[in-house]
């Protein structure tokens, strides 16, 4: 296949090539697909059960009805699928590249190394979570009689949330230049992301501070859900946008900085 | 015999493969019979996928032959009795058993314990082998810091700790530089002489085979096609001599092919493989028809002979 | 017997040294098990506003105990086993006169020791965060907790090692484990104590192996009421069932392994 000269369409074509090979590699394991669908379904049932334990006893998170809390669960599931599909495989690869010294090959390619590392792979196994997440949001939305403009206004903060998530993940991946074997660092992020299952008001104040200013989980699920419900404070959405752009910029700077310390492994 | 899934290349093939798999039954080896005496070093030759590794695995008891019988040192390998396992060892050039992030010494201690060696016996054995392998001082460094050659030698040490009588070596010199290859080779020869151990080895490097093995077994597409001395193999194929001609200028390939089996053309330099009975005729024709600057006749390199055996599939 | 003791001692000390090489990874791994701490936040907050079976302080203790139990019962043998089959390393292990499972068992135990300092640090943080909820269980409770934790680890290991046997037949046995893990996550008591489950659900769950890996030892440590006899009986039965399946699959699997070209 010939690559176009226009840089945008070149990158676009590359993504298509990357992903079609990634998909054919994954389809080799057909049992996995069934399992991942089952796993997503089970995970969703578990999330709902976890939420039900609170609401079933007549308790509710301050200011969140059952359906409203469901929207948070839906966005959480969606983002989990997004990170399985687009982030996990790619960024674990950075670690592998550094460890084996194969990052050399990536750095010698005439395209942005951050682009290569971020888009090289995609995993179909994230698809069920993405679909189930959307389904839950839609179900709760219909129950709450949300108009289509509500969904639209929720879309923007979700995009910001996804950008924040990507940037954080990439920054963590970049630290592998110093620490080499840190596959688990993404697991820590995944673990902390679990806090996004519930709206922020469900937590004590100390937790809320932590999840807003230190690990910005609040911007991943709670802010988009509030925007969708049409009651978000505009300053939160603007804050979310600023954070997304700042983190994206920082991830790129940080990657360049990290590369200065890259000493390609000798064997 | 084992089933292998077949996939067409490309995305379409992948999708079809996802829903419907075609399997093909493959016979890895068939009709392979031989006997090896204690203390022999036997080389195992064959192209990739010829069934060398399968045969080694059958001999170590990892694979159960679907038909026929295998006896090694008086045991039936597949039962994997403790007494049998203590007598044999398997080394694979492309696979590691040492723990990567720890010094080799730690892995050696595990092996010593597993094979029930006393601390003193293990230490004496380690010293002896480390001396033979010139690995002194290397065993306390993490394995990942060792060079490829040192790593292979450490692997050998780990595999030989329990004084096995029968050594199965699958490509023990794979990927090593020439010096390290020579070192491993010399060690194996010395080990064989000192402990009267039986060695069965496969290698892609003919130098390993010529240096070590008095006897070779050749496998082609799962069948044993030759069993005998290496010299005998060459003799049976020696009917070929190599004629190397330096010409004044480059001739057309079609023209050059008239005189015999062209092995290679490099500008004005051409190599022929010629049967001895045709040698005089070919040489005189070449000299008569072409403008020859230089001409030499020699035995072809051993790799080429073996390569031809693999192509033809049988020894004449 | 003496030989086995010697082997185990060597395996333990070697794998402990090995795990210490992975200090940074271990710290991150310990941190990634932070879900109970997150849930501790939600539940202590909820207990202040709603009528639940446990008080706010009890929730805090319970989730700290769950955190501890999770750290003590982490098992990853299926991924190791899968890799050994794919990379052909199982072949080497089979050629040694020792059942390959012992390598896994002792590397897990070695890792437990290497992880202890991190666990201590996190418990220290908890005391800073919830000074009022901190408690010191008496020696008898502690001894019982340790015993039950060992049993819980053994059961967890046995279950996962049984699933690992499927690696002989399928390329990705760990998918089974991932599915199982979901049930484990939601039914073992790590997202909420069984006390707040609807009574019907709780009755069913108590016959499954899940709660005995986390909820049972955590309840002992926090001083929640426990039916010892019944718990041990159910735990033992599941261990027996999985042991039988495991050995059966191991024998079948070895045959399959040798047929497939090792």
mmCIF file with all atom_site columns, N, CA, C and O in Angstrom, chain C residues 86-129:
data_model
loop_
_atom_site.group_PDB
_atom_site.id
_atom_site.type_symbol
_atom_site.label_atom_id
_atom_site.label_alt_id
_atom_site.label_comp_id
_atom_site.label_asym_id
_atom_site.label_entity_id
_atom_site.label_seq_id
_atom_site.pdbx_PDB_ins_code
_atom_site.Cartn_x
_atom_site.Cartn_y
_atom_site.Cartn_z
_atom_site.occupancy
_atom_site.B_iso_or_equiv
_atom_site.pdbx_formal_charge
_atom_site.auth_seq_id
_atom_site.auth_comp_id
_atom_site.auth_asym_id
_atom_site.auth_atom_id
_atom_site.pdbx_PDB_model_num
ATOM 1   N N  . UNK C 1 86  ? 3.774  -22.189 26.582 1.00 0.00 ? 86  UNK C N  1
ATOM 2   C CA . UNK C 1 86  ? 4.012  -21.527 25.299 1.00 0.00 ? 86  UNK C CA 1
ATOM 3   C C  . UNK C 1 86  ? 5.505  -21.468 24.984 1.00 0.00 ? 86  UNK C C  1
ATOM 4   O O  . UNK C 1 86  ? 5.932  -21.746 23.870 1.00 0.00 ? 86  UNK C O  1
ATOM 5   N N  . UNK C 1 87  ? 6.314  -21.133 25.986 1.00 0.00 ? 87  UNK C N  1
ATOM 6   C CA . UNK C 1 87  ? 7.750  -20.997 25.740 1.00 0.00 ? 87  UNK C CA 1
ATOM 7   C C  . UNK C 1 87  ? 8.483  -22.333 25.817 1.00 0.00 ? 87  UNK C C  1
ATOM 8   O O  . UNK C 1 87  ? 9.695  -22.388 25.655 1.00 0.00 ? 87  UNK C O  1
ATOM 9   N N  . UNK C 1 88  ? 7.749  -23.381 26.115 1.00 0.00 ? 88  UNK C N  1
ATOM 10  C CA . UNK C 1 88  ? 8.375  -24.703 26.149 1.00 0.00 ? 88  UNK C CA 1
ATOM 11  C C  . UNK C 1 88  ? 9.210  -24.961 27.384 1.00 0.00 ? 88  UNK C C  1
ATOM 12  O O  . UNK C 1 88  ? 9.987  -25.905 27.431 1.00 0.00 ? 88  UNK C O  1
ATOM 13  N N  . UNK C 1 89  ? 9.060  -24.123 28.420 1.00 0.00 ? 89  UNK C N  1
ATOM 14  C CA . UNK C 1 89  ? 9.883  -24.326 29.616 1.00 0.00 ? 89  UNK C CA 1
ATOM 15  C C  . UNK C 1 89  ? 9.376  -25.466 30.480 1.00 0.00 ? 89  UNK C C  1
ATOM 16  O O  . UNK C 1 89  ? 10.110 -26.005 31.305 1.00 0.00 ? 89  UNK C O  1
ATOM 17  N N  . UNK C 1 90  ? 8.100  -25.796 30.284 1.00 0.00 ? 90  UNK C N  1
ATOM 18  C CA . UNK C 1 90  ? 7.560  -26.906 31.066 1.00 0.00 ? 90  UNK C CA 1
ATOM 19  C C  . UNK C 1 90  ? 8.354  -28.173 30.779 1.00 0.00 ? 90  UNK C C  1
ATOM 20  O O  . UNK C 1 90  ? 8.526  -29.019 31.649 1.00 0.00 ? 90  UNK C O  1
ATOM 21  N N  . UNK C 1 91  ? 8.863  -28.278 29.541 1.00 0.00 ? 91  UNK C N  1
ATOM 22  C CA . UNK C 1 91  ? 9.631  -29.464 29.165 1.00 0.00 ? 91  UNK C CA 1
ATOM 23  C C  . UNK C 1 91  ? 10.817 -29.666 30.105 1.00 0.00 ? 91  UNK C C  1
ATOM 24  O O  . UNK C 1 91  ? 11.049 -30.771 30.595 1.00 0.00 ? 91  UNK C O  1
ATOM 25  N N  . UNK C 1 92  ? 11.540 -28.588 30.398 1.00 0.00 ? 92  UNK C N  1
ATOM 26  C CA . UNK C 1 92  ? 12.683 -28.698 31.314 1.00 0.00 ? 92  UNK C CA 1
ATOM 27  C C  . UNK C 1 92  ? 12.233 -29.159 32.695 1.00 0.00 ? 92  UNK C C  1
ATOM 28  O O  . UNK C 1 92  ? 12.851 -29.993 33.332 1.00 0.00 ? 92  UNK C O  1
ATOM 29  N N  . UNK C 1 93  ? 11.125 -28.544 33.141 1.00 0.00 ? 93  UNK C N  1
ATOM 30  C CA . UNK C 1 93  ? 10.649 -28.876 34.487 1.00 0.00 ? 93  UNK C CA 1
ATOM 31  C C  . UNK C 1 93  ? 10.226 -30.338 34.573 1.00 0.00 ? 93  UNK C C  1
ATOM 32  O O  . UNK C 1 93  ? 10.423 -30.993 35.593 1.00 0.00 ? 93  UNK C O  1
ATOM 33  N N  . UNK C 1 94  ? 9.648  -30.847 33.472 1.00 0.00 ? 94  UNK C N  1
ATOM 34  C CA . UNK C 1 94  ? 9.194  -32.238 33.489 1.00 0.00 ? 94  UNK C CA 1
ATOM 35  C C  . UNK C 1 94  ? 10.375 -33.199 33.517 1.00 0.00 ? 94  UNK C C  1
ATOM 36  O O  . UNK C 1 94  ? 10.231 -34.349 33.924 1.00 0.00 ? 94  UNK C O  1
ATOM 37  N N  . UNK C 1 95  ? 11.528 -32.721 33.065 1.00 0.00 ? 95  UNK C N  1
ATOM 38  C CA . UNK C 1 95  ? 12.685 -33.605 33.043 1.00 0.00 ? 95  UNK C CA 1
ATOM 39  C C  . UNK C 1 95  ? 13.399 -33.633 34.387 1.00 0.00 ? 95  UNK C C  1
ATOM 40  O O  . UNK C 1 95  ? 14.417 -34.273 34.544 1.00 0.00 ? 95  UNK C O  1
ATOM 41  N N  . UNK C 1 96  ? 12.867 -32.904 35.361 1.00 0.00 ? 96  UNK C N  1
ATOM 42  C CA . UNK C 1 96  ? 13.471 -32.949 36.695 1.00 0.00 ? 96  UNK C CA 1
ATOM 43  C C  . UNK C 1 96  ? 12.634 -33.859 37.596 1.00 0.00 ? 96  UNK C C  1
ATOM 44  O O  . UNK C 1 96  ? 11.413 -33.889 37.471 1.00 0.00 ? 96  UNK C O  1
ATOM 45  N N  . UNK C 1 97  ? 13.307 -34.554 38.516 1.00 0.00 ? 97  UNK C N  1
ATOM 46  C CA . UNK C 1 97  ? 12.550 -35.467 39.386 1.00 0.00 ? 97  UNK C CA 1
ATOM 47  C C  . UNK C 1 97  ? 11.833 -34.733 40.512 1.00 0.00 ? 97  UNK C C  1
ATOM 48  O O  . UNK C 1 97  ? 12.076 -34.982 41.683 1.00 0.00 ? 97  UNK C O  1
ATOM 49  N N  . UNK C 1 98  ? 10.963 -33.790 40.164 1.00 0.00 ? 98  UNK C N  1
ATOM 50  C CA . UNK C 1 98  ? 10.190 -33.048 41.167 1.00 0.00 ? 98  UNK C CA 1
ATOM 51  C C  . UNK C 1 98  ? 8.947  -32.518 40.468 1.00 0.00 ? 98  UNK C C  1
ATOM 52  O O  . UNK C 1 98  ? 9.041  -31.998 39.365 1.00 0.00 ? 98  UNK C O  1
ATOM 53  N N  . UNK C 1 99  ? 7.790  -32.642 41.113 1.00 0.00 ? 99  UNK C N  1
ATOM 54  C CA . UNK C 1 99  ? 6.565  -32.125 40.496 1.00 0.00 ? 99  UNK C CA 1
ATOM 55  C C  . UNK C 1 99  ? 6.698  -30.615 40.268 1.00 0.00 ? 99  UNK C C  1
ATOM 56  O O  . UNK C 1 99  ? 7.010  -29.872 41.199 1.00 0.00 ? 99  UNK C O  1
ATOM 57  N N  . UNK C 1 100 ? 6.472  -30.147 39.015 1.00 0.00 ? 100 UNK C N  1
ATOM 58  C CA . UNK C 1 100 ? 6.694  -28.728 38.706 1.00 0.00 ? 100 UNK C CA 1
ATOM 59  C C  . UNK C 1 100 ? 5.880  -27.767 39.568 1.00 0.00 ? 100 UNK C C  1
ATOM 60  O O  . UNK C 1 100 ? 6.240  -26.606 39.696 1.00 0.00 ? 100 UNK C O  1
ATOM 61  N N  . UNK C 1 101 ? 4.803  -28.251 40.186 1.00 0.00 ? 101 UNK C N  1
ATOM 62  C CA . UNK C 1 101 ? 3.950  -27.338 40.946 1.00 0.00 ? 101 UNK C CA 1
ATOM 63  C C  . UNK C 1 101 ? 4.719  -26.690 42.090 1.00 0.00 ? 101 UNK C C  1
ATOM 64  O O  . UNK C 1 101 ? 4.454  -25.558 42.475 1.00 0.00 ? 101 UNK C O  1
ATOM 65  N N  . UNK C 1 102 ? 5.702  -27.386 42.616 1.00 0.00 ? 102 UNK C N  1
ATOM 66  C CA . UNK C 1 102 ? 6.411  -26.840 43.788 1.00 0.00 ? 102 UNK C CA 1
ATOM 67  C C  . UNK C 1 102 ? 7.155  -25.563 43.466 1.00 0.00 ? 102 UNK C C  1
ATOM 68  O O  . UNK C 1 102 ? 7.298  -24.697 44.326 1.00 0.00 ? 102 UNK C O  1
ATOM 69  N N  . UNK C 1 103 ? 7.618  -25.434 42.240 1.00 0.00 ? 103 UNK C N  1
ATOM 70  C CA . UNK C 1 103 ? 8.266  -24.181 41.863 1.00 0.00 ? 103 UNK C CA 1
ATOM 71  C C  . UNK C 1 103 ? 7.290  -23.021 42.029 1.00 0.00 ? 103 UNK C C  1
ATOM 72  O O  . UNK C 1 103 ? 7.636  -21.974 42.560 1.00 0.00 ? 103 UNK C O  1
ATOM 73  N N  . UNK C 1 104 ? 6.055  -23.244 41.576 1.00 0.00 ? 104 UNK C N  1
ATOM 74  C CA . UNK C 1 104 ? 5.056  -22.181 41.669 1.00 0.00 ? 104 UNK C CA 1
ATOM 75  C C  . UNK C 1 104 ? 4.683  -21.901 43.114 1.00 0.00 ? 104 UNK C C  1
ATOM 76  O O  . UNK C 1 104 ? 4.601  -20.759 43.535 1.00 0.00 ? 104 UNK C O  1
ATOM 77  N N  . UNK C 1 105 ? 4.450  -22.972 43.864 1.00 0.00 ? 105 UNK C N  1
ATOM 78  C CA . UNK C 1 105 ? 4.035  -22.787 45.258 1.00 0.00 ? 105 UNK C CA 1
ATOM 79  C C  . UNK C 1 105 ? 5.059  -21.941 46.001 1.00 0.00 ? 105 UNK C C  1
ATOM 80  O O  . UNK C 1 105 ? 4.721  -20.948 46.642 1.00 0.00 ? 105 UNK C O  1
ATOM 81  N N  . UNK C 1 106 ? 6.322  -22.298 45.855 1.00 0.00 ? 106 UNK C N  1
ATOM 82  C CA . UNK C 1 106 ? 7.324  -21.588 46.654 1.00 0.00 ? 106 UNK C CA 1
ATOM 83  C C  . UNK C 1 106 ? 7.617  -20.209 46.116 1.00 0.00 ? 106 UNK C C  1
ATOM 84  O O  . UNK C 1 106 ? 8.019  -19.320 46.875 1.00 0.00 ? 106 UNK C O  1
ATOM 85  N N  . UNK C 1 107 ? 7.426  -19.983 44.834 1.00 0.00 ? 107 UNK C N  1
ATOM 86  C CA . UNK C 1 107 ? 7.637  -18.614 44.371 1.00 0.00 ? 107 UNK C CA 1
ATOM 87  C C  . UNK C 1 107 ? 6.516  -17.717 44.907 1.00 0.00 ? 107 UNK C C  1
ATOM 88  O O  . UNK C 1 107 ? 6.760  -16.562 45.238 1.00 0.00 ? 107 UNK C O  1
ATOM 89  N N  . UNK C 1 108 ? 5.310  -18.260 45.027 1.00 0.00 ? 108 UNK C N  1
ATOM 90  C CA . UNK C 1 108 ? 4.228  -17.467 45.627 1.00 0.00 ? 108 UNK C CA 1
ATOM 91  C C  . UNK C 1 108 ? 4.528  -17.168 47.099 1.00 0.00 ? 108 UNK C C  1
ATOM 92  O O  . UNK C 1 108 ? 4.332  -16.050 47.561 1.00 0.00 ? 108 UNK C O  1
ATOM 93  N N  . UNK C 1 109 ? 4.999  -18.186 47.811 1.00 0.00 ? 109 UNK C N  1
ATOM 94  C CA . UNK C 1 109 ? 5.264  -17.968 49.234 1.00 0.00 ? 109 UNK C CA 1
ATOM 95  C C  . UNK C 1 109 ? 6.425  -16.981 49.406 1.00 0.00 ? 109 UNK C C  1
ATOM 96  O O  . UNK C 1 109 ? 6.370  -16.081 50.245 1.00 0.00 ? 109 UNK C O  1
ATOM 97  N N  . UNK C 1 110 ? 7.449  -17.132 48.578 1.00 0.00 ? 110 UNK C N  1
ATOM 98  C CA . UNK C 1 110 ? 8.579  -16.210 48.642 1.00 0.00 ? 110 UNK C CA 1
ATOM 99  C C  . UNK C 1 110 ? 8.126  -14.777 48.406 1.00 0.00 ? 110 UNK C C  1
ATOM 100 O O  . UNK C 1 110 ? 8.561  -13.846 49.090 1.00 0.00 ? 110 UNK C O  1
ATOM 101 N N  . UNK C 1 111 ? 7.204  -14.617 47.449 1.00 0.00 ? 111 UNK C N  1
ATOM 102 C CA . UNK C 1 111 ? 6.706  -13.286 47.138 1.00 0.00 ? 111 UNK C CA 1
ATOM 103 C C  . UNK C 1 111 ? 5.966  -12.685 48.326 1.00 0.00 ? 111 UNK C C  1
ATOM 104 O O  . UNK C 1 111 ? 6.065  -11.495 48.585 1.00 0.00 ? 111 UNK C O  1
ATOM 105 N N  . UNK C 1 112 ? 5.228  -13.538 49.035 1.00 0.00 ? 112 UNK C N  1
ATOM 106 C CA . UNK C 1 112 ? 4.491  -13.069 50.215 1.00 0.00 ? 112 UNK C CA 1
ATOM 107 C C  . UNK C 1 112 ? 5.441  -12.386 51.197 1.00 0.00 ? 112 UNK C C  1
ATOM 108 O O  . UNK C 1 112 ? 5.171  -11.313 51.716 1.00 0.00 ? 112 UNK C O  1
ATOM 109 N N  . UNK C 1 113 ? 6.593  -13.012 51.424 1.00 0.00 ? 113 UNK C N  1
ATOM 110 C CA . UNK C 1 113 ? 7.547  -12.439 52.374 1.00 0.00 ? 113 UNK C CA 1
ATOM 111 C C  . UNK C 1 113 ? 8.117  -11.127 51.854 1.00 0.00 ? 113 UNK C C  1
ATOM 112 O O  . UNK C 1 113 ? 8.307  -10.173 52.598 1.00 0.00 ? 113 UNK C O  1
ATOM 113 N N  . UNK C 1 114 ? 8.368  -11.091 50.526 1.00 0.00 ? 114 UNK C N  1
ATOM 114 C CA . UNK C 1 114 ? 8.937  -9.879  49.949 1.00 0.00 ? 114 UNK C CA 1
ATOM 115 C C  . UNK C 1 114 ? 7.934  -8.729  50.008 1.00 0.00 ? 114 UNK C C  1
ATOM 116 O O  . UNK C 1 114 ? 8.297  -7.563  49.995 1.00 0.00 ? 114 UNK C O  1
ATOM 117 N N  . UNK C 1 115 ? 6.652  -9.057  50.086 1.00 0.00 ? 115 UNK C N  1
ATOM 118 C CA . UNK C 1 115 ? 5.603  -8.049  50.044 1.00 0.00 ? 115 UNK C CA 1
ATOM 119 C C  . UNK C 1 115 ? 5.296  -7.470  51.426 1.00 0.00 ? 115 UNK C C  1
ATOM 120 O O  . UNK C 1 115 ? 4.729  -6.388  51.525 1.00 0.00 ? 115 UNK C O  1
ATOM 121 N N  . UNK C 1 116 ? 5.659  -8.218  52.479 1.00 0.00 ? 116 UNK C N  1
ATOM 122 C CA . UNK C 1 116 ? 5.294  -7.810  53.844 1.00 0.00 ? 116 UNK C CA 1
ATOM 123 C C  . UNK C 1 116 ? 5.611  -6.348  54.167 1.00 0.00 ? 116 UNK C C  1
ATOM 124 O O  . UNK C 1 116 ? 4.751  -5.655  54.710 1.00 0.00 ? 116 UNK C O  1
ATOM 125 N N  . UNK C 1 117 ? 6.816  -5.843  53.853 1.00 0.00 ? 117 UNK C N  1
ATOM 126 C CA . UNK C 1 117 ? 7.104  -4.454  54.215 1.00 0.00 ? 117 UNK C CA 1
ATOM 127 C C  . UNK C 1 117 ? 6.104  -3.456  53.627 1.00 0.00 ? 117 UNK C C  1
ATOM 128 O O  . UNK C 1 117 ? 5.695  -2.520  54.322 1.00 0.00 ? 117 UNK C O  1
ATOM 129 N N  . UNK C 1 118 ? 5.681  -3.680  52.382 1.00 0.00 ? 118 UNK C N  1
ATOM 130 C CA . UNK C 1 118 ? 4.732  -2.743  51.767 1.00 0.00 ? 118 UNK C CA 1
ATOM 131 C C  . UNK C 1 118 ? 3.395  -2.775  52.498 1.00 0.00 ? 118 UNK C C  1
ATOM 132 O O  . UNK C 1 118 ? 2.755  -1.759  52.714 1.00 0.00 ? 118 UNK C O  1
ATOM 133 N N  . UNK C 1 119 ? 2.983  -3.996  52.860 1.00 0.00 ? 119 UNK C N  1
ATOM 134 C CA . UNK C 1 119 ? 1.717  -4.137  53.558 1.00 0.00 ? 119 UNK C CA 1
ATOM 135 C C  . UNK C 1 119 ? 1.783  -3.364  54.877 1.00 0.00 ? 119 UNK C C  1
ATOM 136 O O  . UNK C 1 119 ? 0.851  -2.643  55.236 1.00 0.00 ? 119 UNK C O  1
ATOM 137 N N  . UNK C 1 120 ? 2.924  -3.493  55.555 1.00 0.00 ? 120 UNK C N  1
ATOM 138 C CA . UNK C 1 120 ? 3.089  -2.788  56.835 1.00 0.00 ? 120 UNK C CA 1
ATOM 139 C C  . UNK C 1 120 ? 2.953  -1.283  56.624 1.00 0.00 ? 120 UNK C C  1
ATOM 140 O O  . UNK C 1 120 ? 2.270  -0.599  57.395 1.00 0.00 ? 120 UNK C O  1
ATOM 141 N N  . UNK C 1 121 ? 3.562  -0.759  55.568 1.00 0.00 ? 121 UNK C N  1
ATOM 142 C CA . UNK C 1 121 ? 3.496  0.682   55.305 1.00 0.00 ? 121 UNK C CA 1
ATOM 143 C C  . UNK C 1 121 ? 2.047  1.109   55.092 1.00 0.00 ? 121 UNK C C  1
ATOM 144 O O  . UNK C 1 121 ? 1.595  2.122   55.628 1.00 0.00 ? 121 UNK C O  1
ATOM 145 N N  . UNK C 1 122 ? 1.299  0.316   54.335 1.00 0.00 ? 122 UNK C N  1
ATOM 146 C CA . UNK C 1 122 ? -0.075 0.713   54.029 1.00 0.00 ? 122 UNK C CA 1
ATOM 147 C C  . UNK C 1 122 ? -0.950 0.644   55.277 1.00 0.00 ? 122 UNK C C  1
ATOM 148 O O  . UNK C 1 122 ? -1.809 1.494   55.490 1.00 0.00 ? 122 UNK C O  1
ATOM 149 N N  . UNK C 1 123 ? -0.698 -0.338  56.134 1.00 0.00 ? 123 UNK C N  1
ATOM 150 C CA . UNK C 1 123 ? -1.440 -0.383  57.394 1.00 0.00 ? 123 UNK C CA 1
ATOM 151 C C  . UNK C 1 123 ? -1.097 0.849   58.234 1.00 0.00 ? 123 UNK C C  1
ATOM 152 O O  . UNK C 1 123 ? -1.968 1.461   58.873 1.00 0.00 ? 123 UNK C O  1
ATOM 153 N N  . UNK C 1 124 ? 0.169  1.254   58.203 1.00 0.00 ? 124 UNK C N  1
ATOM 154 C CA . UNK C 1 124 ? 0.581  2.466   58.913 1.00 0.00 ? 124 UNK C CA 1
ATOM 155 C C  . UNK C 1 124 ? -0.204 3.677   58.420 1.00 0.00 ? 124 UNK C C  1
ATOM 156 O O  . UNK C 1 124 ? -0.694 4.487   59.210 1.00 0.00 ? 124 UNK C O  1
ATOM 157 N N  . UNK C 1 125 ? -0.374 3.774   57.088 1.00 0.00 ? 125 UNK C N  1
ATOM 158 C CA . UNK C 1 125 ? -1.135 4.882   56.512 1.00 0.00 ? 125 UNK C CA 1
ATOM 159 C C  . UNK C 1 125 ? -2.570 4.878   57.014 1.00 0.00 ? 125 UNK C C  1
ATOM 160 O O  . UNK C 1 125 ? -3.150 5.920   57.311 1.00 0.00 ? 125 UNK C O  1
ATOM 161 N N  . UNK C 1 126 ? -3.122 3.661   57.116 1.00 0.00 ? 126 UNK C N  1
ATOM 162 C CA . UNK C 1 126 ? -4.501 3.525   57.581 1.00 0.00 ? 126 UNK C CA 1
ATOM 163 C C  . UNK C 1 126 ? -4.650 4.095   58.986 1.00 0.00 ? 126 UNK C C  1
ATOM 164 O O  . UNK C 1 126 ? -5.608 4.800   59.299 1.00 0.00 ? 126 UNK C O  1
ATOM 165 N N  . UNK C 1 127 ? -3.664 3.797   59.858 1.00 0.00 ? 127 UNK C N  1
ATOM 166 C CA . UNK C 1 127 ? -3.738 4.293   61.233 1.00 0.00 ? 127 UNK C CA 1
ATOM 167 C C  . UNK C 1 127 ? -3.756 5.821   61.224 1.00 0.00 ? 127 UNK C C  1
ATOM 168 O O  . UNK C 1 127 ? -4.489 6.452   61.986 1.00 0.00 ? 127 UNK C O  1
ATOM 169 N N  . UNK C 1 128 ? -2.965 6.404   60.319 1.00 0.00 ? 128 UNK C N  1
ATOM 170 C CA . UNK C 1 128 ? -2.948 7.859   60.231 1.00 0.00 ? 128 UNK C CA 1
ATOM 171 C C  . UNK C 1 128 ? -4.303 8.397   59.771 1.00 0.00 ? 128 UNK C C  1
ATOM 172 O O  . UNK C 1 128 ? -4.781 9.425   60.237 1.00 0.00 ? 128 UNK C O  1
ATOM 173 N N  . UNK C 1 129 ? -4.925 7.658   58.820 1.00 0.00 ? 129 UNK C N  1
ATOM 174 C CA . UNK C 1 129 ? -6.165 8.120   58.206 1.00 0.00 ? 129 UNK C CA 1
ATOM 175 C C  . UNK C 1 129 ? -7.367 7.941   59.131 1.00 0.00 ? 129 UNK C C  1
ATOM 176 O O  . UNK C 1 129 ? -8.227 8.803   59.235 1.00 0.00 ? 129 UNK C O  1
#
